[in-house]
CSV table of C-alpha atoms and ligand atoms in Angstrom, one decimal:
chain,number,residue,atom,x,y,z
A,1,UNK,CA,92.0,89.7,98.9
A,2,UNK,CA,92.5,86.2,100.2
A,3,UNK,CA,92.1,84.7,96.6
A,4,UNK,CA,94.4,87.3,94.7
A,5,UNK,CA,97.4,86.1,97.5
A,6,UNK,CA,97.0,82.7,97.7
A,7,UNK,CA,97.1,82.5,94.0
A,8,UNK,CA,99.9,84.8,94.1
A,9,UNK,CA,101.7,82.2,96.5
A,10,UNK,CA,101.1,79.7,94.4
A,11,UNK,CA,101.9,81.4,91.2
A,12,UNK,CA,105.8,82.3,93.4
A,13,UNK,CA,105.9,78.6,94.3
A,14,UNK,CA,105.5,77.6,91.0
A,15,UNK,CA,108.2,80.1,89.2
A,16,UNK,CA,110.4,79.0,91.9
A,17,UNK,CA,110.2,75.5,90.9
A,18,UNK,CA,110.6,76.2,87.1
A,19,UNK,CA,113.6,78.7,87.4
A,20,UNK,CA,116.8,77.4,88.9
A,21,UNK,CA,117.9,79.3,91.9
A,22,UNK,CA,119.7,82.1,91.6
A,23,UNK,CA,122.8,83.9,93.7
A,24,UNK,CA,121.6,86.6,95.2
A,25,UNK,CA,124.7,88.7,94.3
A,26,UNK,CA,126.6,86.9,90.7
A,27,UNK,CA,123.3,85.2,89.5
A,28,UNK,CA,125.2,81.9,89.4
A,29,UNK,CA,123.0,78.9,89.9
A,30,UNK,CA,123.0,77.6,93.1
A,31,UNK,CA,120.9,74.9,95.2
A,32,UNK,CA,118.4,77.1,97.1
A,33,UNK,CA,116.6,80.3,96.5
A,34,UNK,CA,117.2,83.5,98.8
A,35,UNK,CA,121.5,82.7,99.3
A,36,UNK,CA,125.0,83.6,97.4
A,37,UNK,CA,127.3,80.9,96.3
A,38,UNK,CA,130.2,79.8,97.8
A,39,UNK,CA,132.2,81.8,95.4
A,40,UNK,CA,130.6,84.9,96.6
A,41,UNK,CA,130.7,83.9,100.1
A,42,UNK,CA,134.5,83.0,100.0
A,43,UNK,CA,134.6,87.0,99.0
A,44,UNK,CA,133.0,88.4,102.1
A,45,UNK,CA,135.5,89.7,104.5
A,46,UNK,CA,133.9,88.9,108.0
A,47,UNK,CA,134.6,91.1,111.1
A,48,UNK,CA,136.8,88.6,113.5
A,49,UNK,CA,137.5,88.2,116.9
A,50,UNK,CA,140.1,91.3,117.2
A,51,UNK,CA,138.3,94.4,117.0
A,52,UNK,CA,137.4,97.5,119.2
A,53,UNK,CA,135.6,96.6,122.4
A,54,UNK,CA,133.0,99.4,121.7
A,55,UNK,CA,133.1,100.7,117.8
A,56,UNK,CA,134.1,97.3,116.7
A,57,UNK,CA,136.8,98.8,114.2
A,58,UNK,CA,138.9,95.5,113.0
A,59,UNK,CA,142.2,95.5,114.2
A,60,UNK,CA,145.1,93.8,112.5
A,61,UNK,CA,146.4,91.8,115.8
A,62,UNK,CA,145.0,90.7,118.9
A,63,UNK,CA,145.3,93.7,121.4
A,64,UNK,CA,142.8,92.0,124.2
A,65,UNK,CA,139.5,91.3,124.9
A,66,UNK,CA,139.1,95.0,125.9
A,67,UNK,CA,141.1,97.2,123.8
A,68,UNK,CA,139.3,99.8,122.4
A,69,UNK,CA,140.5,102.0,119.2
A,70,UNK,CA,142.1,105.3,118.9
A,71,UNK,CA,138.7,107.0,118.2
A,72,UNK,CA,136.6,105.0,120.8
A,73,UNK,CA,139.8,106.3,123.2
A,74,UNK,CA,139.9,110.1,122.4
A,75,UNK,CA,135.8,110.3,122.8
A,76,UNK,CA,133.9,107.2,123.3
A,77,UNK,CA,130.8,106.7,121.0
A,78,UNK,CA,126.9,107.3,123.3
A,79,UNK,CA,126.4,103.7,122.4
A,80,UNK,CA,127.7,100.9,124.2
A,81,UNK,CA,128.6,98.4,121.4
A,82,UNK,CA,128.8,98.1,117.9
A,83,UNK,CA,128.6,94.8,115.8
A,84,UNK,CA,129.1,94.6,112.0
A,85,UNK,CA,129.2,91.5,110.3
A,86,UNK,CA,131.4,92.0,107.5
A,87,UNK,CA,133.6,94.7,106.2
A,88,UNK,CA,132.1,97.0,103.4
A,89,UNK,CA,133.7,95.5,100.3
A,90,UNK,CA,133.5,92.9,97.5
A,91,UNK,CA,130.5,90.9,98.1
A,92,UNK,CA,129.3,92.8,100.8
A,93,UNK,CA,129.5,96.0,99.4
A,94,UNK,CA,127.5,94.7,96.4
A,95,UNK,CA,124.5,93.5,98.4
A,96,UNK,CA,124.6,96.6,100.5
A,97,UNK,CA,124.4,98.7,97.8
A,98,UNK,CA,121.1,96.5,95.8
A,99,UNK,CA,119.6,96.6,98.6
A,100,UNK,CA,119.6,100.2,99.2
A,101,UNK,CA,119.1,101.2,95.6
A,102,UNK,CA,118.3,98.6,93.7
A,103,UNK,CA,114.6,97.7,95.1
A,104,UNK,CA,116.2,94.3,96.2
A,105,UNK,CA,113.7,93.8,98.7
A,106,UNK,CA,114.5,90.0,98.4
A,107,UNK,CA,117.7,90.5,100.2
A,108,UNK,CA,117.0,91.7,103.3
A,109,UNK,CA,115.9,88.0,105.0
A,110,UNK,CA,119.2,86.8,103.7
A,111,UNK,CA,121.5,89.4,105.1
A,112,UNK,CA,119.4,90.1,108.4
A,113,UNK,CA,120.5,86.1,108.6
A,114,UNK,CA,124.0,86.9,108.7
A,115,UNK,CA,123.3,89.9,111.2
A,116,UNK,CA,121.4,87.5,113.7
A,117,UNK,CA,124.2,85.0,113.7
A,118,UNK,CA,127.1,87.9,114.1
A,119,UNK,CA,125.0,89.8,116.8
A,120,UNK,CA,123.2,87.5,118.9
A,121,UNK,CA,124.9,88.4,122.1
A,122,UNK,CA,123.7,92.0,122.0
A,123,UNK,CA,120.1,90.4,120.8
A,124,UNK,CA,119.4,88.2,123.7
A,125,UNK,CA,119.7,91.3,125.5
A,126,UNK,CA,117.8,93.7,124.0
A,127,UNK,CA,113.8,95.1,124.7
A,128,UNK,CA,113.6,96.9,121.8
A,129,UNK,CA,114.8,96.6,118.3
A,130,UNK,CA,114.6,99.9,116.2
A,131,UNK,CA,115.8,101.1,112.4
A,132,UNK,CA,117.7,104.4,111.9
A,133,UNK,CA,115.1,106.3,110.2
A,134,UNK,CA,115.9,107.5,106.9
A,135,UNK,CA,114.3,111.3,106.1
A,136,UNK,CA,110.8,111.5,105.0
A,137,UNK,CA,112.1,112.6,102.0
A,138,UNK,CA,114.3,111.0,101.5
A,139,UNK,CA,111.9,107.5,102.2
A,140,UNK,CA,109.6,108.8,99.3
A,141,UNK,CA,112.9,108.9,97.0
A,142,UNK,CA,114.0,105.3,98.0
A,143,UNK,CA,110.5,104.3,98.7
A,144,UNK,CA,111.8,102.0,101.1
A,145,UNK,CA,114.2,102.3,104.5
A,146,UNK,CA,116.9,99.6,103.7
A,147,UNK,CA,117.5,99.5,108.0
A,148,UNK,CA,114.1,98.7,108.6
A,149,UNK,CA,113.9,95.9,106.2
A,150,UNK,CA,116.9,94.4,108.1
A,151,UNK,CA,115.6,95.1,111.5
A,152,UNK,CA,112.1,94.0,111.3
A,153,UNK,CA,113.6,90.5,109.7
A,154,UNK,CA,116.0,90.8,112.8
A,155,UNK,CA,113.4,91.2,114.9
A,156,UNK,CA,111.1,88.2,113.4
A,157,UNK,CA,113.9,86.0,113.7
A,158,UNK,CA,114.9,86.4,117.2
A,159,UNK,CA,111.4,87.2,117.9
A,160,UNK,CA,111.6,90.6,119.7
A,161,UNK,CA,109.7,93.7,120.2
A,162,UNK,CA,110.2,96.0,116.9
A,163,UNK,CA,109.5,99.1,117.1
A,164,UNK,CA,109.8,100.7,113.4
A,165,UNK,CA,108.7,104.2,114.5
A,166,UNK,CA,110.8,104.9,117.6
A,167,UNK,CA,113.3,106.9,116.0
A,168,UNK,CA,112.3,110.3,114.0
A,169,UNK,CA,115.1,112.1,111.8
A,170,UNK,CA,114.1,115.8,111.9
A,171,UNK,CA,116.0,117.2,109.8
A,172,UNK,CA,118.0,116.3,106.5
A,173,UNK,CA,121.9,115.7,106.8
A,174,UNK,CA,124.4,115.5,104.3
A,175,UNK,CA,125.5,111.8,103.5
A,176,UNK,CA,128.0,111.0,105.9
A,177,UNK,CA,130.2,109.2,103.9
A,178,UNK,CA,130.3,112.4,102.1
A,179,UNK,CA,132.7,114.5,104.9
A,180,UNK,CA,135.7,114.4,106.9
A,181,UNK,CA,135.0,112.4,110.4
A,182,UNK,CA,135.2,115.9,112.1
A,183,UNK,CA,131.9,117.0,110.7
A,184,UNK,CA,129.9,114.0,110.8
A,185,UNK,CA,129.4,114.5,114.3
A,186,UNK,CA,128.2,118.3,113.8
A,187,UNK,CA,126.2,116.7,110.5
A,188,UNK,CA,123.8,114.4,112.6
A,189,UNK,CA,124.0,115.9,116.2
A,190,UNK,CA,120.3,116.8,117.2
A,191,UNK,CA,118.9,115.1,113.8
A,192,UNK,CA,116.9,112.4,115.8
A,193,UNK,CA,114.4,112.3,118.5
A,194,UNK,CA,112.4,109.3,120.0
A,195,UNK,CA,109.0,108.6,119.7
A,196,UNK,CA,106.0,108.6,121.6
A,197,UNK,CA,107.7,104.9,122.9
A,198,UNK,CA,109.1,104.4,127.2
A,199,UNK,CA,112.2,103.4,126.9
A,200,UNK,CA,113.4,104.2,130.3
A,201,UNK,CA,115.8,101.3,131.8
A,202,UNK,CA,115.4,99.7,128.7
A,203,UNK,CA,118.1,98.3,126.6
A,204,UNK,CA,117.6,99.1,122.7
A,205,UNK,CA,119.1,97.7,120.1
A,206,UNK,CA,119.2,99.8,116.7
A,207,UNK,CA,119.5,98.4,113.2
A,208,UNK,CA,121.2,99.7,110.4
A,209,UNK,CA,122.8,98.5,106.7
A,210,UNK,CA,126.5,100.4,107.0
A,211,UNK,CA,128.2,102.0,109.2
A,212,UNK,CA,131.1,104.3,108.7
A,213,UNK,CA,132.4,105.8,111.7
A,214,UNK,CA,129.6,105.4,113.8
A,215,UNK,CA,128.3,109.1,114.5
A,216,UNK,CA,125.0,108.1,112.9
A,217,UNK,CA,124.1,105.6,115.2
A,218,UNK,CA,126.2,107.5,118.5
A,219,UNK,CA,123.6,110.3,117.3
A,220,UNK,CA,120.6,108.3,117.8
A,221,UNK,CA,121.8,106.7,121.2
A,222,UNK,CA,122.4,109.7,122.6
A,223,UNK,CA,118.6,110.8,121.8
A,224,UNK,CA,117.7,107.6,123.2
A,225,UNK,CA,120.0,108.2,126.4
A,226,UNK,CA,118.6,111.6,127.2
A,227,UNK,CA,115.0,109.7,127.4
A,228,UNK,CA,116.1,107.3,129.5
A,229,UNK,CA,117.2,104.3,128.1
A,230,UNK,CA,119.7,102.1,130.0
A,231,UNK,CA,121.6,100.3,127.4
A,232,UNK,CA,121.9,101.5,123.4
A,233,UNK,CA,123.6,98.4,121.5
A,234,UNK,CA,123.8,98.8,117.1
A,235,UNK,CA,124.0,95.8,114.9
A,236,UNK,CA,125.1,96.5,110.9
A,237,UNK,CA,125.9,94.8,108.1
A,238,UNK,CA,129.0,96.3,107.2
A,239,UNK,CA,131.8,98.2,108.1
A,240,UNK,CA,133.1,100.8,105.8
A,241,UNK,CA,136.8,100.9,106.7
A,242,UNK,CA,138.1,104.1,105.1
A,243,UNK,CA,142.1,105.3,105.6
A,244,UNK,CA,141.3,108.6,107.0
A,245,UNK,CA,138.3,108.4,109.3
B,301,ZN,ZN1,127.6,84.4,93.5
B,302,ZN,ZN1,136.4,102.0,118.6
């Protein structure tokens, strides 16, 4: 109903006005709705210049433009590049978890803000943007799917195609931060297929909140490899950096 969202809108722009703006992670006051403070900002841990050429796992010194990490080395992910903004902890790790859990739909411009500035190389060069599904189930749980907030916000702000529905999991997995690196591959492998969507030659870029050691999103990419598509790029939030992955 036209009526019911305009006053709705204007209700929101007048609550705005009245309560100060908040952080989005301490609840300090700040100048403008939707952001952190610099206090919390100062906590985030941003992925810099030395990391793996493909996984993007942080590296503690410079090893070149190329070098790639032991993992990416002893079997290279189905996805050609991984971006994460920030490593999962402090801030980071706060947001990630409200927004998965804690209905804090309001967070997802504000963090898909931070994933556009961190992964606009692989951006400009992809056709298709794309969530990791969750599990129909577990979507009614959550009621929402915390990637696809992020991509579709990804998407509107670099204006590309978004294609919500292109990936399908089939069947439930364990929660990968739950098991050893050498079953998350097993744990995922054959969980996803593509949609109805021709993706031949095309590059793809899929969205998620955290990754952990990647076999998530190499999972998907290879589905999205075996139907054709040239190029599989992933863009996250965060990194989870565990000691034995
Ligand atoms: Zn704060
Ligand atoms: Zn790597």
């Amino acid at each position: 109903m036209p009526i019911i969202s305009t006053t709705k809108k204007i209700s929101q722009a007048v609550l705005n006005f009245m309560l100060p703006a908040q952080c989005l992670s301490c609840h300090a006051v700040v100048d403008t709705h939707g952001a952190i403070c610099a206090t919390c900002w100062n906590d985030i841990n941003f992925i810099g210049l030395h990391k793996c050429y493909v996984c993007g796992l942080p590296f503690a010194f410079d090893l070149g433009p190329k070098a790639l990490c032991r993992h990416c080395t002893e079997e290279k992910p189905k996805f050609n590049k991984a971006v994460a903004v920030c490593k999962y902890e402090n801030t980071a790790r706060k947001l990630a978890i409200r927004l998965k859990f804690g209905d804090s739909v309001s967070l997802a411009p504000y963090l898909a803000k931070m994933m556009v500035g961190s992964g606009s190389e692989l951006i400009g060069k992809a056709d298709i943007i794309a969530p990791i599904p969750l599990h129909f189930m577990r979507k009614i749980a959550r009621k929402y799917n915390q990637a696809a907030l992020l991509a579709r916000q990804v998407a509107k702000i670099s204006e590309k195609n978004y294609e919500p529905f292109l990936l399908k999991r089939v069947r439930r997995t364990k929660q990968q931060t739950k098991l050893h690196r050498r079953d998350r591959k097993s744990n995922v492998d054959g969980a996803f297929v593509v949609a109805n969507v021709d993706v031949f030659g095309k590059t793809v870029l899929l969205v998620d909140d955290v990754m952990t050691t990647g076999s998530t999103l190499s999972a998907c990419a290879k589905a999205l490899k075996e139907r054709g598509a040239r190029r599989v790029y992933c863009l996250v939030f965060a990194r989870v950096l565990l000691e034995k992955v």
